[in-house]
PDB file of C-alpha atoms and ligand atoms in Angstrom:
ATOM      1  CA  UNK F   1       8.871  -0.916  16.234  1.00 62.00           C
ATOM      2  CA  UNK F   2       8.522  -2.693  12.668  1.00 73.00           C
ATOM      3  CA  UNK F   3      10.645  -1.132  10.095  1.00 86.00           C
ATOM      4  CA  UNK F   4       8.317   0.911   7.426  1.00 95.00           C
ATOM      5  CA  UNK F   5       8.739   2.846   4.055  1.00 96.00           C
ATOM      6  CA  UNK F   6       7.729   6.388   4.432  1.00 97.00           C
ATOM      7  CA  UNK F   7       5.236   5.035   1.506  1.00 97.00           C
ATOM      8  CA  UNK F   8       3.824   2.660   3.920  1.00 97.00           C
ATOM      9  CA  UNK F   9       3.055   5.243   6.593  1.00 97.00           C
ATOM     10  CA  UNK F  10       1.890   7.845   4.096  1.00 97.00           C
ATOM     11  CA  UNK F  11      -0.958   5.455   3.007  1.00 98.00           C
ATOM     12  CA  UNK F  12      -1.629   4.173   6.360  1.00 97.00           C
ATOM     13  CA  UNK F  13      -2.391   7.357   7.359  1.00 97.00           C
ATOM     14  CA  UNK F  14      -4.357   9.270   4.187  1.00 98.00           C
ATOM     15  CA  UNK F  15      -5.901   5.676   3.188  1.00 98.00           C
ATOM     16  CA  UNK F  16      -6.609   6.432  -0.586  1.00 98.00           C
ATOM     17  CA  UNK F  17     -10.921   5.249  -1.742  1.00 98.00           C
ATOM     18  CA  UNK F  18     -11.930   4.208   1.729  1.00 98.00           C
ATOM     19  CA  UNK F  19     -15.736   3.465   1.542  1.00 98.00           C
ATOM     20  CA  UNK F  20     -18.720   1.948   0.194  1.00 98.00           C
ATOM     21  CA  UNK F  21     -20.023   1.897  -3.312  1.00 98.00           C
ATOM     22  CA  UNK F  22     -23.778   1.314  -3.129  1.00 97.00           C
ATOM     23  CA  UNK F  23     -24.999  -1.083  -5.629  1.00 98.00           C
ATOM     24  CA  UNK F  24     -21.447  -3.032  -6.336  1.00 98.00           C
ATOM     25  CA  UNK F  25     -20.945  -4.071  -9.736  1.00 98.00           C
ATOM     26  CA  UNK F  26     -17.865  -6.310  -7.671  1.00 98.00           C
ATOM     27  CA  UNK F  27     -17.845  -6.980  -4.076  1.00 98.00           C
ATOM     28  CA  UNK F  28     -15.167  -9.131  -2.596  1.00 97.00           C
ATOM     29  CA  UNK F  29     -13.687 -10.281   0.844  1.00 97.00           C
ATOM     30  CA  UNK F  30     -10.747 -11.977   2.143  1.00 96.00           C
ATOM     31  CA  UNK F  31      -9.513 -12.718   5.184  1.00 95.00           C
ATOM     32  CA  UNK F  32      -6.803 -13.935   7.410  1.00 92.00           C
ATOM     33  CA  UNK F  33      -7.833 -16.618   9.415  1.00 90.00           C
ATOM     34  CA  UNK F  34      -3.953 -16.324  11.471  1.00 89.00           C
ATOM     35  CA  UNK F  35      -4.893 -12.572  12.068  1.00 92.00           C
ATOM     36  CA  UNK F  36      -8.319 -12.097  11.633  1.00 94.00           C
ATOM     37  CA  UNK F  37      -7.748  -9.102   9.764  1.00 95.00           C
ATOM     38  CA  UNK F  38     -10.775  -8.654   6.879  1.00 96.00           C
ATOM     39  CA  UNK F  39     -10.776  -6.379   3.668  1.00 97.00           C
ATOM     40  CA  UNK F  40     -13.841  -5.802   1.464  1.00 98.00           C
ATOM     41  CA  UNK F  41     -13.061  -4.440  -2.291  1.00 98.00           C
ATOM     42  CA  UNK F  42     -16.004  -2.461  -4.049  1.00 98.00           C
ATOM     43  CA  UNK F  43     -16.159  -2.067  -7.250  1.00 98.00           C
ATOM     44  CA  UNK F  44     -17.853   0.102  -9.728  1.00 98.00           C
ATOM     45  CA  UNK F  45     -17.452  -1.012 -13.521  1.00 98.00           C
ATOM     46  CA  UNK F  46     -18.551   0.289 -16.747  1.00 97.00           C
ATOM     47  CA  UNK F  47     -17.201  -0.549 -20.347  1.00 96.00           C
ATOM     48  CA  UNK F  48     -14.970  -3.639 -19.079  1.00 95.00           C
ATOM     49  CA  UNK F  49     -12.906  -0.577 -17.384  1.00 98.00           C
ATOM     50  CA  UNK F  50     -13.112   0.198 -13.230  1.00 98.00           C
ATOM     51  CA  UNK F  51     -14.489   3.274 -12.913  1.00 98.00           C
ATOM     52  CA  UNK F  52     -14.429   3.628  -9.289  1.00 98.00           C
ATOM     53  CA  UNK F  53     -13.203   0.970  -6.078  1.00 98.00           C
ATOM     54  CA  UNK F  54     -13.506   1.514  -2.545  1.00 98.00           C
ATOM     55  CA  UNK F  55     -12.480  -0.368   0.572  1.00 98.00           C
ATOM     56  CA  UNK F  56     -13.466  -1.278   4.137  1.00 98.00           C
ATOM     57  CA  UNK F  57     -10.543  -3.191   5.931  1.00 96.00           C
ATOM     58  CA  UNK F  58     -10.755  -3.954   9.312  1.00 96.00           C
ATOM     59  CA  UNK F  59      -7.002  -4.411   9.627  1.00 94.00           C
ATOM     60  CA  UNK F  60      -3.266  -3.796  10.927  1.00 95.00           C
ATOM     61  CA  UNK F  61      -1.538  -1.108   8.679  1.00 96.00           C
ATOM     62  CA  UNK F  62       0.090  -3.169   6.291  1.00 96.00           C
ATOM     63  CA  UNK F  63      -3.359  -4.399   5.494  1.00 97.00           C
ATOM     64  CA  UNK F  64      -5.062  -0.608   5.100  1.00 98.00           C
ATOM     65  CA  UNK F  65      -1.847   0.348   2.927  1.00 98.00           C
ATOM     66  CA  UNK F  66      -2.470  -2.128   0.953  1.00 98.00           C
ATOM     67  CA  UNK F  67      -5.949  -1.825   0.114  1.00 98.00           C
ATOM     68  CA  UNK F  68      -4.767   1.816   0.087  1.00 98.00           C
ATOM     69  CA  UNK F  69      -2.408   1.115  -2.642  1.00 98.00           C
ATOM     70  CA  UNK F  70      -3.971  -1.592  -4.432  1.00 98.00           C
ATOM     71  CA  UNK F  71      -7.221   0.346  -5.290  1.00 98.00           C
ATOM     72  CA  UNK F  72      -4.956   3.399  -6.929  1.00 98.00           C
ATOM     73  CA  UNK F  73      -3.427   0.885  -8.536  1.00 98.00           C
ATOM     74  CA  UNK F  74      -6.638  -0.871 -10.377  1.00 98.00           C
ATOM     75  CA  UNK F  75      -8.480   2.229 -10.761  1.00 98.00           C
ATOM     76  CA  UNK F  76      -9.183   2.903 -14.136  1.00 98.00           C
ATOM     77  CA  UNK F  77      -7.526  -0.417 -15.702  1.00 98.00           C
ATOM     78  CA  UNK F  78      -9.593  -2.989 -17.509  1.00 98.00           C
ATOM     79  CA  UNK F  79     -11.029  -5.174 -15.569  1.00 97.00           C
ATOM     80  CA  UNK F  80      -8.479  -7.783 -17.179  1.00 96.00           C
ATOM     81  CA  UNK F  81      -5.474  -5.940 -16.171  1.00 98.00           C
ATOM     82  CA  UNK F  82      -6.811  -5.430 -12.491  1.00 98.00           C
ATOM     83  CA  UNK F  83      -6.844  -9.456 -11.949  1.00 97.00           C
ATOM     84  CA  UNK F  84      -3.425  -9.122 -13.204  1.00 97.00           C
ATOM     85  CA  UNK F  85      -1.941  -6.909  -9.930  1.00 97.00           C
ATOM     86  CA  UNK F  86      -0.425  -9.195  -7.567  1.00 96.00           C
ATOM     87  CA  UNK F  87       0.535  -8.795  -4.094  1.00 96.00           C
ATOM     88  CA  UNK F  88       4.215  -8.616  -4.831  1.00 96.00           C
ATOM     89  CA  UNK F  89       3.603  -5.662  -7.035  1.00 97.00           C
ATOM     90  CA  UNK F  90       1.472  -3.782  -4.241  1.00 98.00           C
ATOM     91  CA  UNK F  91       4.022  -4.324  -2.045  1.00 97.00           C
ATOM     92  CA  UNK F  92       6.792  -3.085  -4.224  1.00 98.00           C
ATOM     93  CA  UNK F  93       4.801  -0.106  -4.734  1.00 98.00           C
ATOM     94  CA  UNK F  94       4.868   0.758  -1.033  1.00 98.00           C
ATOM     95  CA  UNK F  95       8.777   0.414  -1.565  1.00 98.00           C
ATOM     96  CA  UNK F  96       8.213  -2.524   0.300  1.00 97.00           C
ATOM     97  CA  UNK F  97       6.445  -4.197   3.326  1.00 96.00           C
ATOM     98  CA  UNK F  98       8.826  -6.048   6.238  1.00 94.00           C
ATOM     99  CA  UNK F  99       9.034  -9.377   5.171  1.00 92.00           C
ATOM    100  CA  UNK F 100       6.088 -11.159   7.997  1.00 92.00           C
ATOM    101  CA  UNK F 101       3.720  -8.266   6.965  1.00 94.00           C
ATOM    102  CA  UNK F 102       3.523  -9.511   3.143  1.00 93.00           C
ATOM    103  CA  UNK F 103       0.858 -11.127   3.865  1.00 93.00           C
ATOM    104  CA  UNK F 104      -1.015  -8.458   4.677  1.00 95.00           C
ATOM    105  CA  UNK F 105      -0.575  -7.788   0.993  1.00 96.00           C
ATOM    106  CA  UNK F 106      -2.488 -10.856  -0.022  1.00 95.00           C
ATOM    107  CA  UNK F 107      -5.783  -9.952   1.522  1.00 96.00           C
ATOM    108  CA  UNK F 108      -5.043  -6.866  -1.328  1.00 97.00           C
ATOM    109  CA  UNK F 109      -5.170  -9.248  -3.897  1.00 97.00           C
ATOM    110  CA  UNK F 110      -7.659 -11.849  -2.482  1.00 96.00           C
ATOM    111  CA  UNK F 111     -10.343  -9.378  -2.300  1.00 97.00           C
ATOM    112  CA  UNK F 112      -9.487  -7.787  -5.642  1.00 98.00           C
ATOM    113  CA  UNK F 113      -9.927 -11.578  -7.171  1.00 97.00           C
ATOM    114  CA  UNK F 114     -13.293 -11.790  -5.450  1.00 97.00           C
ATOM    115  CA  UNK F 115     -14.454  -9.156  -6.164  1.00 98.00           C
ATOM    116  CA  UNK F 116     -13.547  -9.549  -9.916  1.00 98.00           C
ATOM    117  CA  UNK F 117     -15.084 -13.049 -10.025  1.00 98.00           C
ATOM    118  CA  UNK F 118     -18.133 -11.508  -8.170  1.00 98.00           C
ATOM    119  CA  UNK F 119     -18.461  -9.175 -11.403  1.00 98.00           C
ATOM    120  CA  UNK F 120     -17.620 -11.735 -14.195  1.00 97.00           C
ATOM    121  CA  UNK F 121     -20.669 -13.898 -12.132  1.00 97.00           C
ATOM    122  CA  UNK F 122     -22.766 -11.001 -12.774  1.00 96.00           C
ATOM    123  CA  UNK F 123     -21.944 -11.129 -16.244  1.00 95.00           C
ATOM    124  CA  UNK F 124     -22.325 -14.715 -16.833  1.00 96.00           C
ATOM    125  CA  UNK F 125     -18.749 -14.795 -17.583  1.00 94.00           C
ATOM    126  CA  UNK F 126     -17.065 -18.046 -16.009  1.00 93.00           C
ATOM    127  CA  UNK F 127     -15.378 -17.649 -12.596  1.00 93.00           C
ATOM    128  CA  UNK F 128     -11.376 -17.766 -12.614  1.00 93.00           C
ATOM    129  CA  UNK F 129      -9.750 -19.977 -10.453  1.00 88.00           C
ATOM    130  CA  UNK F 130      -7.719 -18.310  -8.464  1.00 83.00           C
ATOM    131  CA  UNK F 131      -4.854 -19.494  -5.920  1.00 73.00           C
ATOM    132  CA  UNK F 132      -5.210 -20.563  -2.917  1.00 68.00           C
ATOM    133  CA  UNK F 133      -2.822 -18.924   0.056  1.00 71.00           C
ATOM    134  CA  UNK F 134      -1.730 -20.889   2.517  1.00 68.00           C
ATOM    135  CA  UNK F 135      -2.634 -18.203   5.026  1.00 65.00           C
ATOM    136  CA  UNK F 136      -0.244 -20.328   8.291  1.00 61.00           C
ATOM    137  CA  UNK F 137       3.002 -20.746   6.130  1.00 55.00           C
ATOM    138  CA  UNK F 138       2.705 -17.298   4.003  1.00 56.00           C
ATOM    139  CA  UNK F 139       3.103 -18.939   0.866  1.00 56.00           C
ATOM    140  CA  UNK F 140       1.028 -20.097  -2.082  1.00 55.00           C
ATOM    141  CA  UNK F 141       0.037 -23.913  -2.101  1.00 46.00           C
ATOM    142  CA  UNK F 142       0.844 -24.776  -5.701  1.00 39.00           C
TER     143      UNK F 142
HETATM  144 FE1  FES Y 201      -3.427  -9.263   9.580  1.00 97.35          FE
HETATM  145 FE2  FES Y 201      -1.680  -7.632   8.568  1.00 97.35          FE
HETATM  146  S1  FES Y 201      -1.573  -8.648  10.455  1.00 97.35           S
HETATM  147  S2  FES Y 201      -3.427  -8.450   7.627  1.00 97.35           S
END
């Protein structure tokens, strides 16, 4: 039996924004090839600020806490300081994920990223590059 925070099983359990928003001003997906694990980010947006985010994640329970997590976290930020939430800060707000389920964390921020980009496309803003993870060595290719 893996080794989880009480934070971890608290989310996993009463998953915070699960859904669908109809009419996405951001949609995003990532997913891990390695587990095949997919999470979709909605998100609502009005005045540059994130009004409202749900999630769909067809994943293990690091995965749903950390969509769980990661959309309480961006809710009402600008959309600026949403691309800013990593997946080391998701996990450290779930007092921490076991060290081969941080991963699971970056779908959190993949989608987020996507779902950002899919927003600032909608805007006519420029797409950000954003990193690529190396999803069979669970690190970032620089
Ligand atoms: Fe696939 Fe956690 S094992 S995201």
């Amino acid at each position: 039996m893996m080794n989880y925070s009480d934070k971890v099983m608290e989310h996993f359990s009463n998953p915070r924004n699960v859904g669908e928003i109809e009419n996405p001003d951001g949609l995003g997906e990532a997913g891990n090839p390695q587990c095949g694990d997919i999470m979709k980010i909605y998100l609502k947006v009005k005045d540059n600020v994130i009004e409202d985010v749900k999630f769909k994640t067809f994943g293990c329970a690091s995965a749903i806490a950390s969509s769980s997590m990661a959309t309480e976290l961006i809710k009402g930020k600008t959309v600026d300081e949403a691309w800013e939430l990593t997946n080391t800060a998701v996990a450290e707000a779930l007092d921490g994920l076991p060290p081969i389920k941080m991963h699971c964390s970056v779908l959190a921020e993949e989608a987020i990223h996507k779902a950002l980009n899919d927003y600032r496309e909608k805007q006519g803003l420029d797409v950000i590059p954003v990193k690529e993870f190396d999803h069979n060595h669970d690190s970032f290719a620089v």
